[in-house]
Short mmCIF file of C-alpha atoms in Angstrom, two decimals:
data_model
loop_
_atom_site.label_atom_id
_atom_site.label_comp_id
_atom_site.label_asym_id
_atom_site.label_seq_id
_atom_site.Cartn_x
_atom_site.Cartn_y
_atom_site.Cartn_z
CA MET A 17 -49.92 44.73 76.09
CA GLN A 18 -51.10 46.39 79.28
CA HIS A 19 -53.52 49.31 79.40
CA GLU A 20 -50.80 51.70 80.63
CA GLN A 21 -48.29 50.55 78.02
CA PHE A 22 -50.83 51.22 75.31
CA ILE A 23 -51.53 54.72 76.63
CA ASN A 24 -47.77 55.44 76.74
CA GLN A 25 -47.36 54.39 73.13
CA VAL A 26 -50.33 56.54 72.14
CA VAL A 27 -48.82 59.58 73.89
CA ASN A 28 -45.72 59.17 71.68
CA ILE A 29 -47.64 59.11 68.40
CA ARG A 30 -50.58 61.37 69.28
CA ALA A 31 -49.27 64.58 67.66
CA ASP A 32 -48.36 62.84 64.39
CA LEU A 33 -51.66 61.00 64.28
CA SER A 34 -53.67 64.17 64.87
CA ARG A 35 -51.73 66.13 62.25
CA PHE A 36 -52.30 63.37 59.71
CA LEU A 37 -56.02 63.14 60.49
CA ILE A 38 -56.56 66.92 60.52
CA GLY A 39 -54.96 67.01 57.07
CA LEU A 40 -57.08 64.07 55.94
CA CYS A 41 -60.23 65.78 57.28
CA CYS A 42 -59.15 69.04 55.55
CA GLY A 43 -58.98 71.05 58.76
CA ASP A 44 -61.98 69.62 60.65
CA SER A 45 -60.09 69.08 63.92
CA MET A 46 -63.14 67.87 65.88
CA LEU A 47 -63.85 65.16 63.33
CA ALA A 48 -60.16 64.30 63.30
CA ASP A 49 -60.23 63.88 67.09
CA ASP A 50 -63.32 61.65 66.93
CA ILE A 51 -61.73 59.47 64.25
CA ALA A 52 -58.49 59.27 66.24
CA GLN A 53 -60.39 58.12 69.34
CA GLU A 54 -62.38 55.53 67.39
CA ALA A 55 -59.23 54.27 65.68
CA LEU A 56 -57.37 53.98 68.98
CA ILE A 57 -60.21 51.99 70.54
CA LYS A 58 -60.11 49.62 67.56
CA ALA A 59 -56.33 49.38 67.94
CA TYR A 60 -56.68 48.61 71.65
CA LEU A 61 -59.19 45.84 70.95
CA ALA A 62 -56.97 44.31 68.27
CA ILE A 63 -53.65 44.84 70.05
CA ASP A 64 -52.97 41.09 70.18
CA LYS A 65 -53.02 40.95 66.38
CA ILE A 66 -50.08 43.30 65.91
CA GLU A 67 -47.15 41.29 64.56
CA ASN A 68 -44.33 43.72 65.23
CA GLN A 69 -44.50 46.15 68.16
CA ASP A 70 -41.93 48.39 66.41
CA LYS A 71 -44.51 49.06 63.72
CA PHE A 72 -47.13 50.24 66.21
CA LYS A 73 -47.28 53.72 64.70
CA SER A 74 -47.82 52.62 61.07
CA TRP A 75 -50.30 49.99 62.29
CA VAL A 76 -52.35 52.67 64.09
CA PHE A 77 -52.12 54.90 61.00
CA ARG A 78 -53.57 52.08 58.90
CA ILE A 79 -56.48 51.67 61.34
CA ALA A 80 -57.00 55.44 61.39
CA TYR A 81 -57.07 55.60 57.59
CA ASN A 82 -59.63 52.77 57.40
CA THR A 83 -61.71 54.41 60.14
CA PHE A 84 -61.66 57.66 58.17
CA ILE A 85 -62.84 55.86 55.02
CA ASN A 86 -65.69 54.15 56.93
CA ASN A 87 -66.66 57.41 58.60
CA LYS A 88 -66.73 59.22 55.27
CA ARG A 89 -68.92 56.49 53.78
CA ASN A 90 -71.32 56.58 56.75
CA ARG A 91 -71.56 60.37 56.71
CA ARG A 92 -72.46 60.23 53.01
CA LEU A 93 -75.09 57.62 53.77
CA TYR A 94 -76.74 59.35 56.70
CA LEU A 95 -76.25 63.08 56.04
CA SER A 96 -77.53 65.01 53.05
CA GLU A 97 -75.18 67.22 50.99
CA ASP A 98 -76.52 70.39 52.69
CA GLU A 99 -76.14 68.91 56.17
CA LEU A 100 -72.58 67.91 55.37
CA LYS A 101 -71.71 71.43 54.19
CA SER A 102 -73.31 73.16 57.18
CA HIS A 103 -71.63 70.66 59.52
CA GLN A 104 -68.23 71.39 58.01
CA SER A 105 -68.57 75.18 58.03
CA ARG A 106 -69.89 75.21 61.63
CA GLU A 107 -66.86 73.40 62.91
CA ARG A 108 -64.25 75.60 61.31
CA SER A 109 -62.08 77.13 63.96
CA ASP A 110 -59.85 80.20 63.68
CA ASP A 111 -56.97 77.83 63.13
CA TYR A 112 -58.68 76.59 59.97
CA PHE A 113 -58.08 79.92 58.26
CA ARG A 114 -54.34 79.75 58.96
CA TYR A 115 -54.09 76.79 56.59
CA GLU A 116 -57.19 77.49 54.52
CA GLU A 117 -55.33 77.44 51.22
CA LEU A 118 -53.76 74.05 51.96
CA TYR A 119 -57.04 72.56 53.22
CA MET A 120 -58.89 73.73 50.13
CA ALA A 121 -56.22 72.21 47.90
CA LEU A 122 -56.24 68.93 49.88
CA ASN A 123 -60.02 68.83 49.68
CA GLU A 124 -59.77 68.78 45.89
CA LEU A 125 -57.64 65.64 45.94
CA PRO A 126 -59.17 62.15 46.00
CA VAL A 127 -58.80 60.49 49.42
CA THR A 128 -56.05 58.06 48.38
CA GLN A 129 -53.94 60.81 46.79
CA ARG A 130 -54.49 63.00 49.85
CA SER A 131 -53.42 60.19 52.17
CA VAL A 132 -50.32 59.38 50.11
CA ILE A 133 -49.27 63.04 50.04
CA LEU A 134 -49.84 63.48 53.79
CA LEU A 135 -48.01 60.31 54.74
CA TYR A 136 -45.09 61.19 52.48
CA TYR A 137 -44.64 64.89 53.22
CA LEU A 138 -46.02 65.06 56.75
CA GLN A 139 -44.78 61.78 58.21
CA ASN A 140 -41.81 61.12 55.92
CA TYR A 141 -42.91 57.55 55.29
CA SER A 142 -41.29 55.64 52.43
CA VAL A 143 -43.30 54.38 49.46
CA LYS A 144 -43.11 50.85 50.86
CA GLU A 145 -44.45 51.93 54.24
CA ILE A 146 -47.24 53.97 52.63
CA ALA A 147 -48.20 50.95 50.52
CA SER A 148 -48.42 48.87 53.67
CA ILE A 149 -50.53 51.47 55.52
CA LEU A 150 -52.99 51.98 52.67
CA THR A 151 -52.87 48.28 51.67
CA VAL A 152 -52.16 49.07 48.01
CA SER A 153 -49.22 48.21 45.78
CA GLU A 154 -46.05 50.33 45.69
CA ASP A 155 -46.71 51.16 42.02
CA SER A 156 -50.12 52.45 42.94
CA VAL A 157 -48.58 54.63 45.67
CA ARG A 158 -46.10 56.08 43.15
CA GLN A 159 -48.94 56.80 40.72
CA HIS A 160 -51.06 58.50 43.38
CA MET A 161 -48.03 60.44 44.56
CA THR A 162 -47.21 61.77 41.08
CA ARG A 163 -50.79 62.73 40.33
CA GLY A 164 -51.42 64.18 43.77
CA ARG A 165 -48.22 66.17 43.73
CA GLN A 166 -48.98 67.63 40.29
CA GLN A 167 -52.52 68.53 41.25
CA LEU A 168 -51.48 70.00 44.57
CA LYS A 169 -48.80 72.18 42.95
CA LYS A 170 -51.34 73.39 40.37
CA LEU A 171 -53.95 74.15 43.04
CA LEU A 172 -51.53 75.90 45.37
CA THR A 173 -50.10 77.97 42.49
CA SER A 174 -53.55 78.99 41.26
CA ASN A 175 -54.50 80.08 44.77
CA MET B 215 -38.08 74.09 43.44
CA GLU B 216 -41.80 73.32 43.72
CA GLU B 217 -40.93 70.12 45.53
CA GLU B 218 -39.08 72.20 48.11
CA ARG B 219 -42.13 74.44 48.45
CA LEU B 220 -44.36 71.43 49.15
CA LYS B 221 -41.90 70.15 51.74
CA GLN B 222 -41.83 73.59 53.34
CA ILE B 223 -45.64 73.87 53.40
CA PHE B 224 -46.03 70.49 55.09
CA GLY B 225 -43.03 71.08 57.30
CA ASN B 226 -44.72 74.21 58.65
CA PHE B 227 -48.07 72.45 58.99
CA ASN B 228 -48.72 72.53 62.70
CA PRO B 229 -52.47 72.91 63.25
CA ASP B 230 -54.06 73.52 66.65
CA MET B 231 -55.23 70.31 68.28
CA SER B 232 -56.95 69.50 71.53
CA PRO B 233 -54.52 69.50 74.51
CA ASP B 234 -52.79 66.17 75.15
CA TYR B 235 -54.31 65.71 78.61
CA VAL B 236 -57.84 66.22 77.23
CA PHE B 237 -57.23 63.76 74.42
CA ILE B 238 -55.62 61.15 76.67
CA ASN B 239 -58.27 61.50 79.39
CA ARG B 240 -60.98 60.99 76.80
CA LEU B 241 -59.13 57.94 75.50
CA LYS B 242 -58.71 56.55 79.03
CA ASN B 243 -62.44 56.95 79.67
CA ASN B 244 -63.24 55.23 76.39
CA LEU B 245 -60.88 52.37 77.16
CA GLU B 246 -62.37 51.96 80.64
CA THR B 247 -65.82 51.68 79.06
CA VAL B 248 -64.48 49.13 76.59
CA GLU B 249 -62.93 47.11 79.43
CA MET B 250 -66.18 47.25 81.41
CA ILE B 251 -68.18 45.96 78.43
CA ARG B 252 -65.58 43.29 77.73
CA ASN B 253 -65.70 42.07 81.35
CA LYS B 254 -69.49 42.03 81.28
CA ASN B 255 -69.42 39.95 78.12
CA VAL B 256 -67.02 37.47 79.71
CA ARG B 257 -69.30 37.15 82.75
CA LEU B 258 -72.37 36.81 80.54
CA LYS B 259 -70.72 34.04 78.53
CA ALA B 260 -69.79 32.18 81.72
CA ARG B 261 -73.35 32.58 82.99
CA CYS B 262 -74.80 31.24 79.72
CA ARG B 263 -72.41 28.29 79.80
CA ARG B 264 -73.44 27.49 83.39
CA ALA B 265 -77.13 27.76 82.53
CA VAL B 266 -76.73 25.48 79.50
CA ILE B 267 -74.94 22.84 81.61
CA VAL B 268 -77.58 22.97 84.38
CA ALA B 269 -80.46 22.88 81.88
CA SER B 270 -78.92 19.95 79.98
CA LEU B 271 -78.37 17.93 83.16
CA VAL B 272 -81.90 18.57 84.44
CA GLY B 273 -83.37 17.81 80.98
CA ILE B 274 -81.45 14.52 80.72
CA GLY B 275 -82.40 13.62 84.32
CA VAL B 276 -86.09 14.27 83.74
CA GLY B 277 -85.92 12.39 80.41
CA LEU B 278 -84.30 9.35 82.05
CA LEU B 279 -86.78 9.32 84.93
CA LEU B 280 -89.72 9.48 82.55
CA ALA B 281 -88.13 6.87 80.27
CA MET B 282 -87.98 4.48 83.21
CA ILE B 283 -91.73 4.71 83.62
CA LEU B 284 -92.35 4.64 79.83
CA PRO B 285 -93.98 1.15 79.91
CA THR B 286 -96.35 2.33 82.67
CA ILE B 287 -97.30 5.44 80.72
CA ALA B 288 -97.81 3.45 77.51
CA ALA B 289 -99.96 0.92 79.38
CA ALA B 290 -102.02 3.72 80.89
CA ILE B 291 -102.63 5.22 77.42
CA MET B 292 -103.66 1.79 76.10
CA ASP B 293 -106.04 1.15 78.98
CA TYR B 294 -107.59 4.57 78.71
CA THR B 295 -108.16 4.50 74.93
CA ARG B 296 -109.48 0.92 75.12
CA SER B 297 -111.97 1.70 77.85
CA VAL B 298 -113.23 5.10 76.61
CA PHE B 299 -113.17 5.19 72.80
CA ASN B 300 -113.87 2.75 70.07
CA ASP B 301 -113.32 4.49 66.72
CA THR B 302 -110.47 4.37 64.13
CA PHE B 303 -108.60 7.46 65.35
CA PHE B 304 -108.28 6.19 68.88
CA ASN B 305 -107.38 2.75 67.58
CA VAL B 306 -104.33 4.36 65.96
CA ILE B 307 -103.44 5.98 69.30
CA HIS B 308 -103.92 2.67 71.03
CA GLU B 309 -101.58 0.88 68.62
CA ASN B 310 -98.86 3.58 68.80
CA SER B 311 -99.07 4.24 72.50
CA ILE B 312 -95.33 3.59 73.12
CA LEU B 313 -94.29 5.97 70.35
CA LEU B 314 -96.68 8.63 71.63
CA ALA B 315 -95.47 8.20 75.19
CA GLY B 316 -91.86 8.61 73.93
CA ILE B 317 -92.73 11.82 72.07
CA GLY B 318 -94.50 13.11 75.16
CA ILE B 319 -91.46 12.39 77.35
CA ALA B 320 -89.15 14.15 74.88
CA ALA B 321 -91.44 17.20 74.81
CA VAL B 322 -91.68 17.37 78.60
CA SER B 323 -87.87 17.05 78.93
CA MET B 324 -87.37 19.86 76.44
CA VAL B 325 -89.85 22.18 78.16
CA VAL B 326 -88.24 21.44 81.54
CA SER B 327 -84.77 22.12 80.07
CA LEU B 328 -85.81 25.46 78.61
CA SER B 329 -87.53 26.50 81.83
CA VAL B 330 -84.47 25.58 83.90
CA TYR B 331 -82.26 27.55 81.48
CA GLU B 332 -84.45 30.65 81.86
CA LEU B 333 -84.57 30.24 85.64
CA THR B 334 -80.80 29.80 85.95
CA MET B 335 -80.19 32.87 83.78
CA SER B 336 -82.55 34.99 85.86
CA TRP B 337 -81.12 33.80 89.20
CA HIS B 338 -77.59 34.95 88.37
CA LYS B 339 -77.98 38.68 87.98
CA ILE B 340 -75.34 40.64 86.04
CA ASP B 341 -72.97 42.55 88.31
CA ARG B 342 -73.33 46.28 87.86
#
């Protein structure tokens, strides 16, 4: 795939990818942007490995999810708890407060549950597609979905 | 009912994000950097391959040349040790002069090869 073709495909999925990552990062849009850029570079470097061009979007989502997991692990390794908190609060924009309730509820969910919920409700992916993106079984996706949905309803109701 | 509420919440989820042109320009810059590094790596690999070939050829050439004069070198070692020394240690050298000359030739060829490799690598500068 040519450079320009890749950029064109990215333009088509950019909004969905950013929404997914902002949700995954619980409102930290700068971090979401950084992760999106890193994920897209990885996708560009591995573009020859994609089996089906029609699945470009879900393939990029899988890379973005893995990049998010790695980033989270690295941040835990290299930043202390206090640094992480101050980093998060510093980067909260006005927009954060518009969805504060949702972000706080999402933040309470484990990462896999959060991802399943976001992919299902935000991107309308099927259980099968979610399983393929997160590289887990379909049963596991259903389990995470049920638990995440219950917890999210409880958290949003209590808020 | 609650399911509908969740769908509505996520349906209305439309957070502010950086403008498309900013995001895409940043991506284009990143990809250009990636391409630049990739091209440099390709050139570096080609350079290394060239240097290895040149160094191997020179090493083999020097080794062959020295091997051709191996009997002369061995004879010279024999003559020298016979005329100068007369103890056990130098008797051993005297008796193994061919083996020693062979080891010496191998060592010289290796040193020459490594030097030629370094020289070839330094002659071909990386394009900026």
